Short mmCIF file of C-alpha atoms in Angstrom, two decimals:
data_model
loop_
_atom_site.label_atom_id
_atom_site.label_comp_id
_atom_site.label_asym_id
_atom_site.label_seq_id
_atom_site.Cartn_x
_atom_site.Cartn_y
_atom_site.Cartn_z
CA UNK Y 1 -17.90 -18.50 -6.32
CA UNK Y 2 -17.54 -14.81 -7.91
CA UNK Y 3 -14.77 -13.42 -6.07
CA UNK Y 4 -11.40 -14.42 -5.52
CA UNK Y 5 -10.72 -16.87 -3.08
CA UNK Y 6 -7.81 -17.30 -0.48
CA UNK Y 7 -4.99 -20.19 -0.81
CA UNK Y 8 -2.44 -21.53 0.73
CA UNK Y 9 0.25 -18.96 1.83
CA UNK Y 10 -2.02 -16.16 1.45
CA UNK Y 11 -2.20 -15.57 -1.78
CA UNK Y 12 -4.89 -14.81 -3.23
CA UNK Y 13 -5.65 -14.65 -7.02
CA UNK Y 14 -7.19 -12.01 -9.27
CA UNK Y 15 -10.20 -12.24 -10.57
CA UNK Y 16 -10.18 -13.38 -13.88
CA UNK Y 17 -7.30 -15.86 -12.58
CA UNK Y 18 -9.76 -17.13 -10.66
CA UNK Y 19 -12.81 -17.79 -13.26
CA UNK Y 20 -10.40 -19.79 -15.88
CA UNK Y 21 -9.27 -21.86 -12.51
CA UNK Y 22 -12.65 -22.93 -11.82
CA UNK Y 23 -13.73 -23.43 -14.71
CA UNK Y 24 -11.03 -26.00 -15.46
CA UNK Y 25 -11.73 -27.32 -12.37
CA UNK Y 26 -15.21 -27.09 -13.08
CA UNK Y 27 -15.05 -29.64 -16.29
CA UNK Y 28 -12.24 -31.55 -14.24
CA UNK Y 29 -15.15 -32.41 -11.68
CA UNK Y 30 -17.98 -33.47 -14.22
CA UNK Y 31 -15.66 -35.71 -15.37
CA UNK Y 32 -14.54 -37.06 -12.44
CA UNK Y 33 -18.22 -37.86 -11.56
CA UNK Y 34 -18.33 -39.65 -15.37
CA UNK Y 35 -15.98 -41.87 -14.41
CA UNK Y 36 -16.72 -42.71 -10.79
CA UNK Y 37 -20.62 -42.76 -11.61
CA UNK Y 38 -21.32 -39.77 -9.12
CA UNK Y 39 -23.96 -37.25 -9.28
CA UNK Y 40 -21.99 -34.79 -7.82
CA UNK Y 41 -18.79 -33.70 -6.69
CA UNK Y 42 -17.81 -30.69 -4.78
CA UNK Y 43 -13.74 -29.31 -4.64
CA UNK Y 44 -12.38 -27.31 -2.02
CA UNK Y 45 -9.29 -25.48 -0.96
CA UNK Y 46 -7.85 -25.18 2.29
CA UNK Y 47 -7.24 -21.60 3.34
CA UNK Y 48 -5.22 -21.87 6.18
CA UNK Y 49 -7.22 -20.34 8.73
CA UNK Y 50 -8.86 -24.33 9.57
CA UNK Y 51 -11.47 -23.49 6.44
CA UNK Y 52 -12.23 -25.42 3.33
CA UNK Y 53 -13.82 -22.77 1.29
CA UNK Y 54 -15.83 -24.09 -2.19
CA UNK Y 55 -13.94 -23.67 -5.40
CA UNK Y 56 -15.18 -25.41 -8.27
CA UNK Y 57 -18.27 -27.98 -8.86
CA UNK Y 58 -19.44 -30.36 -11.43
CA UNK Y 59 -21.95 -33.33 -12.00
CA UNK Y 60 -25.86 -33.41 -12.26
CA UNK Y 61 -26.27 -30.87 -9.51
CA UNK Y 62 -29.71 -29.25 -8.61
CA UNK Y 63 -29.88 -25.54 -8.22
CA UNK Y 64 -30.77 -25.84 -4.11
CA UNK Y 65 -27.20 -27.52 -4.45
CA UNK Y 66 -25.06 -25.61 -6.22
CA UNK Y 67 -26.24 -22.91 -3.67
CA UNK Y 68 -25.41 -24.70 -0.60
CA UNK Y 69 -22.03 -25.78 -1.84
CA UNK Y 70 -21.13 -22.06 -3.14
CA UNK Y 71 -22.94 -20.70 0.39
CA UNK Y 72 -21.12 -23.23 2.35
CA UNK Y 73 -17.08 -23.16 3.80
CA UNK Y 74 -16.67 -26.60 5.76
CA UNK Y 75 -14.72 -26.19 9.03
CA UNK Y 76 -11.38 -28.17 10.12
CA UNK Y 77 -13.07 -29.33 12.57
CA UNK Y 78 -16.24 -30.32 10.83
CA UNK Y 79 -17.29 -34.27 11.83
CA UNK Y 80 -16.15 -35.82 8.64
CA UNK Y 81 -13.43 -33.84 8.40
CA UNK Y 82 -11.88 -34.60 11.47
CA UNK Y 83 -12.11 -38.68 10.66
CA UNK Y 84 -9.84 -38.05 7.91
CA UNK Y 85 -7.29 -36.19 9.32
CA UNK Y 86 -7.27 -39.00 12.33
CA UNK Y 87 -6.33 -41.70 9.76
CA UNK Y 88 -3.82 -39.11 7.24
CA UNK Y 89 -2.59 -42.96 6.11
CA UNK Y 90 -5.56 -43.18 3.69
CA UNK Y 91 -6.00 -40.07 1.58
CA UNK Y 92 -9.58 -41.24 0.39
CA UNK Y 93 -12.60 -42.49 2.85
CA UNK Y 94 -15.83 -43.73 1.60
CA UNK Y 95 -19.18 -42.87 4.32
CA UNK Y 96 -22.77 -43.52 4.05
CA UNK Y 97 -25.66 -41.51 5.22
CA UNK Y 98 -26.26 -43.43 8.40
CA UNK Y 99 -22.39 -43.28 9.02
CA UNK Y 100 -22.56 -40.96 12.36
CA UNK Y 101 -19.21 -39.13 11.25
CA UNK Y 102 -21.36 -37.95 8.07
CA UNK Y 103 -24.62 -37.13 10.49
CA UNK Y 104 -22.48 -34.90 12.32
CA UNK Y 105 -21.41 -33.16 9.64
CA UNK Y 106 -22.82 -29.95 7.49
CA UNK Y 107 -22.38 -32.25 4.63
CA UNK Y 108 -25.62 -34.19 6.12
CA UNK Y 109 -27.68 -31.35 5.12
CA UNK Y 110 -26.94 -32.91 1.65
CA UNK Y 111 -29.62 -35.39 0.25
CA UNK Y 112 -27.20 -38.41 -0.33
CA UNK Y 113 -27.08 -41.35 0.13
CA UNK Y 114 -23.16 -42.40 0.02
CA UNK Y 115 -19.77 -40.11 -0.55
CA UNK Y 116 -15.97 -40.39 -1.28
CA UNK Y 117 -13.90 -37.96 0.45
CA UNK Y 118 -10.56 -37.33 -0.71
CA UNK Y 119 -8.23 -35.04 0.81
CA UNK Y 120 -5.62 -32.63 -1.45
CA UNK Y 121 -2.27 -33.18 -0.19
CA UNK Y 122 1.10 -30.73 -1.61
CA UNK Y 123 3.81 -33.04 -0.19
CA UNK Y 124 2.83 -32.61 3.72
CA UNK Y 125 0.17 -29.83 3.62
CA UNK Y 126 -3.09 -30.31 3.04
CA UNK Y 127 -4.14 -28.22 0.01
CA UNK Y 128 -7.82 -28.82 -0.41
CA UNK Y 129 -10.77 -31.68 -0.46
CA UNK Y 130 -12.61 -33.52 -3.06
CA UNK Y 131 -16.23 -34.75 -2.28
CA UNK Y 132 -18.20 -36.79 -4.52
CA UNK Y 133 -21.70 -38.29 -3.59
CA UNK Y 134 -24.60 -40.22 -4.63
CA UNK Y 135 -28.42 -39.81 -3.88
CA UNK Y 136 -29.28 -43.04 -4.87
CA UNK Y 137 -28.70 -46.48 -3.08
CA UNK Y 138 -26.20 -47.51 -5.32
CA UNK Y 139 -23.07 -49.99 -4.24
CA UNK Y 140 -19.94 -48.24 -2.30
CA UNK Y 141 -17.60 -46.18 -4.21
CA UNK Y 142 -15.19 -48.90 -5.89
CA UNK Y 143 -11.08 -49.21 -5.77
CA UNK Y 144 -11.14 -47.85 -9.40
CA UNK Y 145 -13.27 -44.59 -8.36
CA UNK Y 146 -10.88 -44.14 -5.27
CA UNK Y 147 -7.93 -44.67 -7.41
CA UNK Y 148 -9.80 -41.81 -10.32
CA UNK Y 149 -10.24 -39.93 -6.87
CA UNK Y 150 -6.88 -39.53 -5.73
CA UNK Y 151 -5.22 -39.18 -9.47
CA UNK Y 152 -7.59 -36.32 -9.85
CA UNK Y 153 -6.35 -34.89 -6.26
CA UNK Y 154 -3.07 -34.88 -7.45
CA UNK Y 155 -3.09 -33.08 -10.27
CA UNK Y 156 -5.24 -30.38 -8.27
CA UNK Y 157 -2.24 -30.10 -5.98
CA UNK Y 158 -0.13 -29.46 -8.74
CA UNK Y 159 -2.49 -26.96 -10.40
CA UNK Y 160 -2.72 -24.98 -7.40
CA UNK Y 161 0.92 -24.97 -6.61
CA UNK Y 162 1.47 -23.84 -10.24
CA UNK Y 163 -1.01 -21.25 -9.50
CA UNK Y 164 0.51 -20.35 -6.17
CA UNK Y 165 4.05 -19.56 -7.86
CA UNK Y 166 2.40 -17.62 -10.95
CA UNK Y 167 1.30 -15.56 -8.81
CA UNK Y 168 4.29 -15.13 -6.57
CA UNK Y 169 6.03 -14.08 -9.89
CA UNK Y 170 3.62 -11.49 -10.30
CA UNK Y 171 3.89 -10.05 -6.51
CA UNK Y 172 7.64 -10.08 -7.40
CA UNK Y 173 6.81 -8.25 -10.22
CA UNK Y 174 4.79 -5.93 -8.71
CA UNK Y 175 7.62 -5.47 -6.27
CA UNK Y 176 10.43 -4.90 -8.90
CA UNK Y 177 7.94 -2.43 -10.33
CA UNK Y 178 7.29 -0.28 -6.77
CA UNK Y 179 11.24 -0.43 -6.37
CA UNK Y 180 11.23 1.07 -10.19
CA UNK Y 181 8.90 3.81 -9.52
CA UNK Y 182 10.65 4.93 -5.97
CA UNK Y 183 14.01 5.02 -7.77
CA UNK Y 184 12.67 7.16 -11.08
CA UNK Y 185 11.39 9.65 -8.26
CA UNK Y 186 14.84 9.99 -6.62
CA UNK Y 187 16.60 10.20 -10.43
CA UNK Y 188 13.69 13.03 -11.35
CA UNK Y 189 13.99 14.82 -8.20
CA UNK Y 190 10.73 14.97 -8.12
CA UNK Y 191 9.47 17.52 -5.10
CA UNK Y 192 9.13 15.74 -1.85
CA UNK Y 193 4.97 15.75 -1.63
CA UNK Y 194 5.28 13.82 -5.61
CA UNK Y 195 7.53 11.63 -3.63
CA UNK Y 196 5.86 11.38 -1.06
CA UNK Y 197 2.79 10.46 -2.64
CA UNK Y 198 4.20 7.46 -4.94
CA UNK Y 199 6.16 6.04 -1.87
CA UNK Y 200 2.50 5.33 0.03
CA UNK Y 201 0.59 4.04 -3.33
CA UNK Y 202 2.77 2.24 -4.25
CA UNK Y 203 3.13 0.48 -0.63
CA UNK Y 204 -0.79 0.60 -0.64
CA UNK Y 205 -0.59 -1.56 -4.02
CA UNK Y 206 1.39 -3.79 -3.40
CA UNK Y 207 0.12 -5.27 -0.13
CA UNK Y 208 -3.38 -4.75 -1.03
CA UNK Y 209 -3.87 -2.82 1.89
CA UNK Y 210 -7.25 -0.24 2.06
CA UNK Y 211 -5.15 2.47 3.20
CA UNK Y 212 -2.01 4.10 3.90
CA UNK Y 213 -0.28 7.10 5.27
CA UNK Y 214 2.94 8.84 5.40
CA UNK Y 215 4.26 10.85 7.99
CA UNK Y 216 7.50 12.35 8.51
CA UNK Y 217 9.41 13.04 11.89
CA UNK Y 218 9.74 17.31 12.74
CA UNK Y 219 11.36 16.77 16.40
CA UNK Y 220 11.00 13.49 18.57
CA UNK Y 221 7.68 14.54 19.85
CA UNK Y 222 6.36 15.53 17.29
CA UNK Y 223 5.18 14.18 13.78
CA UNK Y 224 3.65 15.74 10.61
CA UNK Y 225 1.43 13.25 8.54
CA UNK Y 226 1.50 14.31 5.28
CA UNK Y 227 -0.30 12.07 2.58
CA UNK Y 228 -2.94 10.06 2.94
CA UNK Y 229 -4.66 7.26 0.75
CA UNK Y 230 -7.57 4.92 0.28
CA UNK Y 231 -9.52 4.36 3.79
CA UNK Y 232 -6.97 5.71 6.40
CA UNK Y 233 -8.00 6.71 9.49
CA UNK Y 234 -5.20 9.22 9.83
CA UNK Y 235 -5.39 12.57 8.85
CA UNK Y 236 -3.20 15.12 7.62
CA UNK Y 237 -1.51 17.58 10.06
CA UNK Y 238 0.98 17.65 13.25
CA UNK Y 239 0.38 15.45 16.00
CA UNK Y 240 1.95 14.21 18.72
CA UNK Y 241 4.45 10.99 18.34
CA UNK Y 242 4.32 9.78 21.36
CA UNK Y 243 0.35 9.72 21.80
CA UNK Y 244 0.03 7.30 18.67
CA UNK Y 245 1.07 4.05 17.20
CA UNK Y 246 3.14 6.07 14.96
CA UNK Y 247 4.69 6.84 18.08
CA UNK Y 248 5.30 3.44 19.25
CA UNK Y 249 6.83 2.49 16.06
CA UNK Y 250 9.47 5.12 16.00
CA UNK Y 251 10.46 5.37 19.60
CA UNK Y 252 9.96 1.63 20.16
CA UNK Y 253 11.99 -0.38 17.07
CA UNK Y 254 13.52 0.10 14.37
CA UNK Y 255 11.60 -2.59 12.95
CA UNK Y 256 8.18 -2.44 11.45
CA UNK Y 257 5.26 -2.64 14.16
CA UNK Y 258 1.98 -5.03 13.16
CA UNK Y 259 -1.03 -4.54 15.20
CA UNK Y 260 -3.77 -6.70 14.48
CA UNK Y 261 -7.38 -5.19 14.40
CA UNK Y 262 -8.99 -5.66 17.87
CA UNK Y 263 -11.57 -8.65 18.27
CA UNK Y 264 -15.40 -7.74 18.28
CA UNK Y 265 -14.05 -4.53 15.80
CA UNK Y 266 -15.20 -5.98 11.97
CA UNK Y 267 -14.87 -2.47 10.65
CA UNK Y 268 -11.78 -2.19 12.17
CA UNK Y 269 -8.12 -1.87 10.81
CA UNK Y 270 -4.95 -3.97 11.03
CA UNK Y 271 -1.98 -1.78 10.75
CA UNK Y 272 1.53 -2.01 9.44
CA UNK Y 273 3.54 1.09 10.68
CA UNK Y 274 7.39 0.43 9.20
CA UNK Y 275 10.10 3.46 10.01
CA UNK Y 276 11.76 5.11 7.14
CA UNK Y 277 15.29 5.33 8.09
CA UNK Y 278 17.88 7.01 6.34
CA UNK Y 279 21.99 7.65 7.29
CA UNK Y 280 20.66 5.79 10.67
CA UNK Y 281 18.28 8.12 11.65
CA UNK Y 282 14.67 7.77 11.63
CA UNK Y 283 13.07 10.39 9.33
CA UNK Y 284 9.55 9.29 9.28
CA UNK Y 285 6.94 6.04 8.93
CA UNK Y 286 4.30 4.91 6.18
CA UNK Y 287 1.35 3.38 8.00
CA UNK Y 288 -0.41 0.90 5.45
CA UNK Y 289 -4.38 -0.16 7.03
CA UNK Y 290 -6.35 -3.39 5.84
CA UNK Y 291 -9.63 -5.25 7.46
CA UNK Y 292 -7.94 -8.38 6.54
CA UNK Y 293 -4.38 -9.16 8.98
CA UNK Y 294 -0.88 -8.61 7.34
CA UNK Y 295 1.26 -11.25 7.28
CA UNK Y 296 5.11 -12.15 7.00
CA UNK Y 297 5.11 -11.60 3.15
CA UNK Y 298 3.48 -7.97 3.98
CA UNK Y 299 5.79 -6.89 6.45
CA UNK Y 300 8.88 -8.85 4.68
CA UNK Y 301 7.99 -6.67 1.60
CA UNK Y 302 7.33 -3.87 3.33
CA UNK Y 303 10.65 -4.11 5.09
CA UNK Y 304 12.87 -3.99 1.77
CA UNK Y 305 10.51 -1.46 -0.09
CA UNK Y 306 10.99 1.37 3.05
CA UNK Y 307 14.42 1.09 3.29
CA UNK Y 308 14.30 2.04 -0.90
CA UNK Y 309 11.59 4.79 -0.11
CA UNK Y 310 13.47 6.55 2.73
CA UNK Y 311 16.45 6.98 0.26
CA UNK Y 312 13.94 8.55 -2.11
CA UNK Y 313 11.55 10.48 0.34
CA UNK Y 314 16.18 11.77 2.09
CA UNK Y 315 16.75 12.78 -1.32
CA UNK Y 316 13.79 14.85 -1.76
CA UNK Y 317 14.00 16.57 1.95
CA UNK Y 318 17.92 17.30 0.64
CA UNK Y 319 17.03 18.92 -2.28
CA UNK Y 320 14.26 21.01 -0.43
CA UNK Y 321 16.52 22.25 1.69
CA UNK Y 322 19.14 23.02 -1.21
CA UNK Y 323 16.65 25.08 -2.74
CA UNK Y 324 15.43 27.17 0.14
CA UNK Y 325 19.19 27.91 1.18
CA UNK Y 326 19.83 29.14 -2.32
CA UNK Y 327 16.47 31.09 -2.37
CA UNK Y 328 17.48 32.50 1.15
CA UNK Y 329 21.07 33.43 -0.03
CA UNK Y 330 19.60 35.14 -3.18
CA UNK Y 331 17.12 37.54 -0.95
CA UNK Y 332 20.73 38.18 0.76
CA UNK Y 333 22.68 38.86 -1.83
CA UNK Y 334 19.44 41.04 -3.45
CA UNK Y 335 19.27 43.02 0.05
CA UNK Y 336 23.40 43.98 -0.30
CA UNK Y 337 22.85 45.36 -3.66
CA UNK Y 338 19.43 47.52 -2.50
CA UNK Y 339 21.24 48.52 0.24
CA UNK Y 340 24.41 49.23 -1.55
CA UNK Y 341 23.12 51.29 -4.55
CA UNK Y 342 19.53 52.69 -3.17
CA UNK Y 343 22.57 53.87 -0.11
CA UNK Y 344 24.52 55.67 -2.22
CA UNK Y 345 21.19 57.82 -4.21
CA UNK Y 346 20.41 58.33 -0.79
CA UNK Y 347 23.41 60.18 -0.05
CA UNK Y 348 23.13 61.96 -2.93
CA UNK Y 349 19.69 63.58 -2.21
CA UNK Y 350 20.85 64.38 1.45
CA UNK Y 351 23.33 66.53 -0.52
CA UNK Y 352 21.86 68.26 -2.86
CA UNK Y 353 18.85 68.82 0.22
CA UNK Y 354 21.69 70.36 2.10
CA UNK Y 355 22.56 72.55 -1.23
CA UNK Y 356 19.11 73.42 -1.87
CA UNK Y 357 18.74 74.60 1.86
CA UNK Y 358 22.02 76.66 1.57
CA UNK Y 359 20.81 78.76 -1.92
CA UNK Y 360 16.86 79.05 -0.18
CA UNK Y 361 18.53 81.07 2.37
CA UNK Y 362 21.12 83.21 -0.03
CA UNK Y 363 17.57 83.65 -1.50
CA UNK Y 364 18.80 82.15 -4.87
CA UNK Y 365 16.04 80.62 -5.44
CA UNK Y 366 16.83 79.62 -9.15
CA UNK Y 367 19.88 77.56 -7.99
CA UNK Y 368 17.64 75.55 -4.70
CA UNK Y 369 14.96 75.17 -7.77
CA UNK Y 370 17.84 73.02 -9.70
CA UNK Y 371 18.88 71.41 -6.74
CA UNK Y 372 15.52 70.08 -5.74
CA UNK Y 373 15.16 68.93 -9.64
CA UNK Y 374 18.21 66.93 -8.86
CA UNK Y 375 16.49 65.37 -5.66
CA UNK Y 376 13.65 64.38 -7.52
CA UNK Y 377 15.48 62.47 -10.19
CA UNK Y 378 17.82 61.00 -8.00
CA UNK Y 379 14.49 59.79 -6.43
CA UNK Y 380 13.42 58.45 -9.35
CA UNK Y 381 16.66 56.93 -10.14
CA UNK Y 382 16.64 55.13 -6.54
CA UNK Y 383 12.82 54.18 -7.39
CA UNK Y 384 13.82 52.41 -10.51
CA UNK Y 385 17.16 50.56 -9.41
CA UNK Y 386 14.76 48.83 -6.35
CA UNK Y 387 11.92 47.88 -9.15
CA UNK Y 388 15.08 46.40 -11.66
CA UNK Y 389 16.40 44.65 -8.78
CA UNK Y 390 13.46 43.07 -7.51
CA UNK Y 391 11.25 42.72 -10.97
CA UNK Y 392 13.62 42.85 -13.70
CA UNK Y 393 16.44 40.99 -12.30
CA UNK Y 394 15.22 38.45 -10.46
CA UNK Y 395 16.74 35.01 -11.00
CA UNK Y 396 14.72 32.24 -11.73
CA UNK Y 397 14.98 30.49 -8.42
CA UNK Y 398 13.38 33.51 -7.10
CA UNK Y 399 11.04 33.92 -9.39
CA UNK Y 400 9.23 30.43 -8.12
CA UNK Y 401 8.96 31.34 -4.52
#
């Protein structure tokens, strides 16, 4: 099996996790079928959704069998299956061909002639399923192969709890890292689309999801989505709250909304809306979209990462607003002086206008011609106190509008 396969608790591991798994298990299985004289034997684990998908295989297998097995997930409520779980105080049966539990089964489609079946128990839940088989007509599976069996069972129930907590430490991790990243934006004060942007990758990240958005709440009808990532079906631009499950999330609970994608929709998206909230209000909601369903662990996460993201994505819509009072009380105080010292030149030329007018009609026209001289450099003068004040003395805050 190439890709990574599901386990117990949904997690899932990565894919070269995966490979060195099976291939352990992979050796572990030839030599189980050494020592039990079997010609094959198949190992599965139990994903939770009442599926034993294939993990790992070993033994003389031909090629028409190795595809079945890695083509083939056996059902919970497969024939042989369900025989087991009827008598959980054996963990090992042994059936042969004309057994009509095993002619029931998709295991039939096997040419074999006898099996041992041996579930894979982690204290109460089953973990997974050994099956080892025979073509020829060979005598039953003896006490000493059951006993090999179940030995071998239990150290794969070990192996993949082992495997189940590594990677929990990494999704913690992971986690600790998100948190890291959301906190350096608020200590940066980074602007609010950089924060913006981190807060919905890194939610996207860490629950694996194919998609994410991030919207933030203008009024309580209406919403602004502003980042998008990876497949989202949303958009970004204003819409209406109340029209969408962004909407519903908001207005609804404080607590994150999971809607499930709709049956007879494969292409469709679960979604995981959870409200950023911040000095108890509700300042927006990241939207995170998957094909697969979130579960607890997603929306547990998700739950302790928002409340850590709407401090960050407060902080940044704070400092926004800092900066565009003290851009807007710079154009004020830069409109005072204009009007203050352009005023005054103004005054002056209405003076010497008034002068100039006077001497035109003494007809001393010498004295109007040095009174209009003075108009024009006072209107020079006025020209280049409005270009100093606007060009040449602009602060820097201004200077980035």
């Amino acid at each position: 099996m190439e890709n990574a396969f599901p386990v117990p608790g949904g997690f899932a591991p990565g894919q070269s996790h995966t490979q060195k798994l099976q291939s352990a298990l992979g050796r572990g299985a030839a030599d189980l079928c050494a020592l039990t004289s079997a010609d094959g034997c198949f190992v599965y684990i139990f994903t939770g959704d009442c599926l034993f998908a294939p993990l790992a295989a070993g033994g003389m297998l031909s090629e028409p069998e190795r595809a079945w097995f890695h083509a083939t997930g056996i059902s919970a409520n497969d024939a042989l299956i369900r025989h087991l779980l009827a008598h959980p105080e054996n963990l090992s049966h042994a059936f042969a061909a004309v057994d009509p539990h095993w002619q029931a089964s998709a295991f039939s489609a096997l040419q074999a002639r006898s099996a041992l079946v041996t579930l894979v128990m982690n204290d109460a839940d089953l973990a997974g399923l050994i099956f080892l088989f025979r073509r020829d007509d060979s005598p039953a599976f003896s006490a000493a192969a059951t006993h090999q069996a179940e030995w071998f069972a239990n150290s794969l129930a070990l192996l993949l709890e082992n495997s189940r907590l590594y990677r929990h430490s990494l999704g913690l991790l992971a986690e600790n890292e998100a948190l890291h990243q959301v906190t350096l934006a608020t200590l940066q004060k980074l602007e609010l689309d950089e924060v913006l942007k981190i807060v919905c990758d890194e939610a996207v990240k860490m629950t694996g999801a194919d998609g994410g958005s991030i919207a933030l709440l203008e009024t309580n009808s209406w919403m602004r989505i502003m980042y998008c990532a990876g497949e989202s079906p949303d958009r970004p631009g204003r819409i209406r709250a109340s029209r969408s499950h962004l909407g519903r999330a908001i207005h609804q609970r404080a607590n994150p909304l999971l809607i499930h994608r709709p049956e007879g929709h494969p292409h469709g998206f679960s979604r995981l809306a959870v409200p950023l909230q911040a000095r108890r209000n509700t300042i927006g909601l990241l939207t995170l979209f998957r094909r697969a369903d979130f579960d607890a662990d997603n929306v547990r996460l998700m739950e302790t990462f928002a409340s850590q993201a709407a401090i960050a994505v407060d902080h940044a819509q704070l400092t926004r607003m800092v900066q565009e009072m003290a851009i807007l009380e710079e154009r004020h105080r830069l409109s005072r002086e204009l009007h203050d010292s352009v005023n005054q030149l103004l005054y002056g030329i209405s003076l010497y206008t008034e002068a100039a007018l006077g001497q035109m009609d003494q007809g001393n026209l010498e004295a109007a011609r040095r009174y209009l001289k003075n108009i024009e450099e006072s209107d020079q003068a006025a020209l280049k106190e409005m270009r100093m004040l606007i060009f040449g003395l602009r602060p820097s805050g201004l200077a980035q509008m």
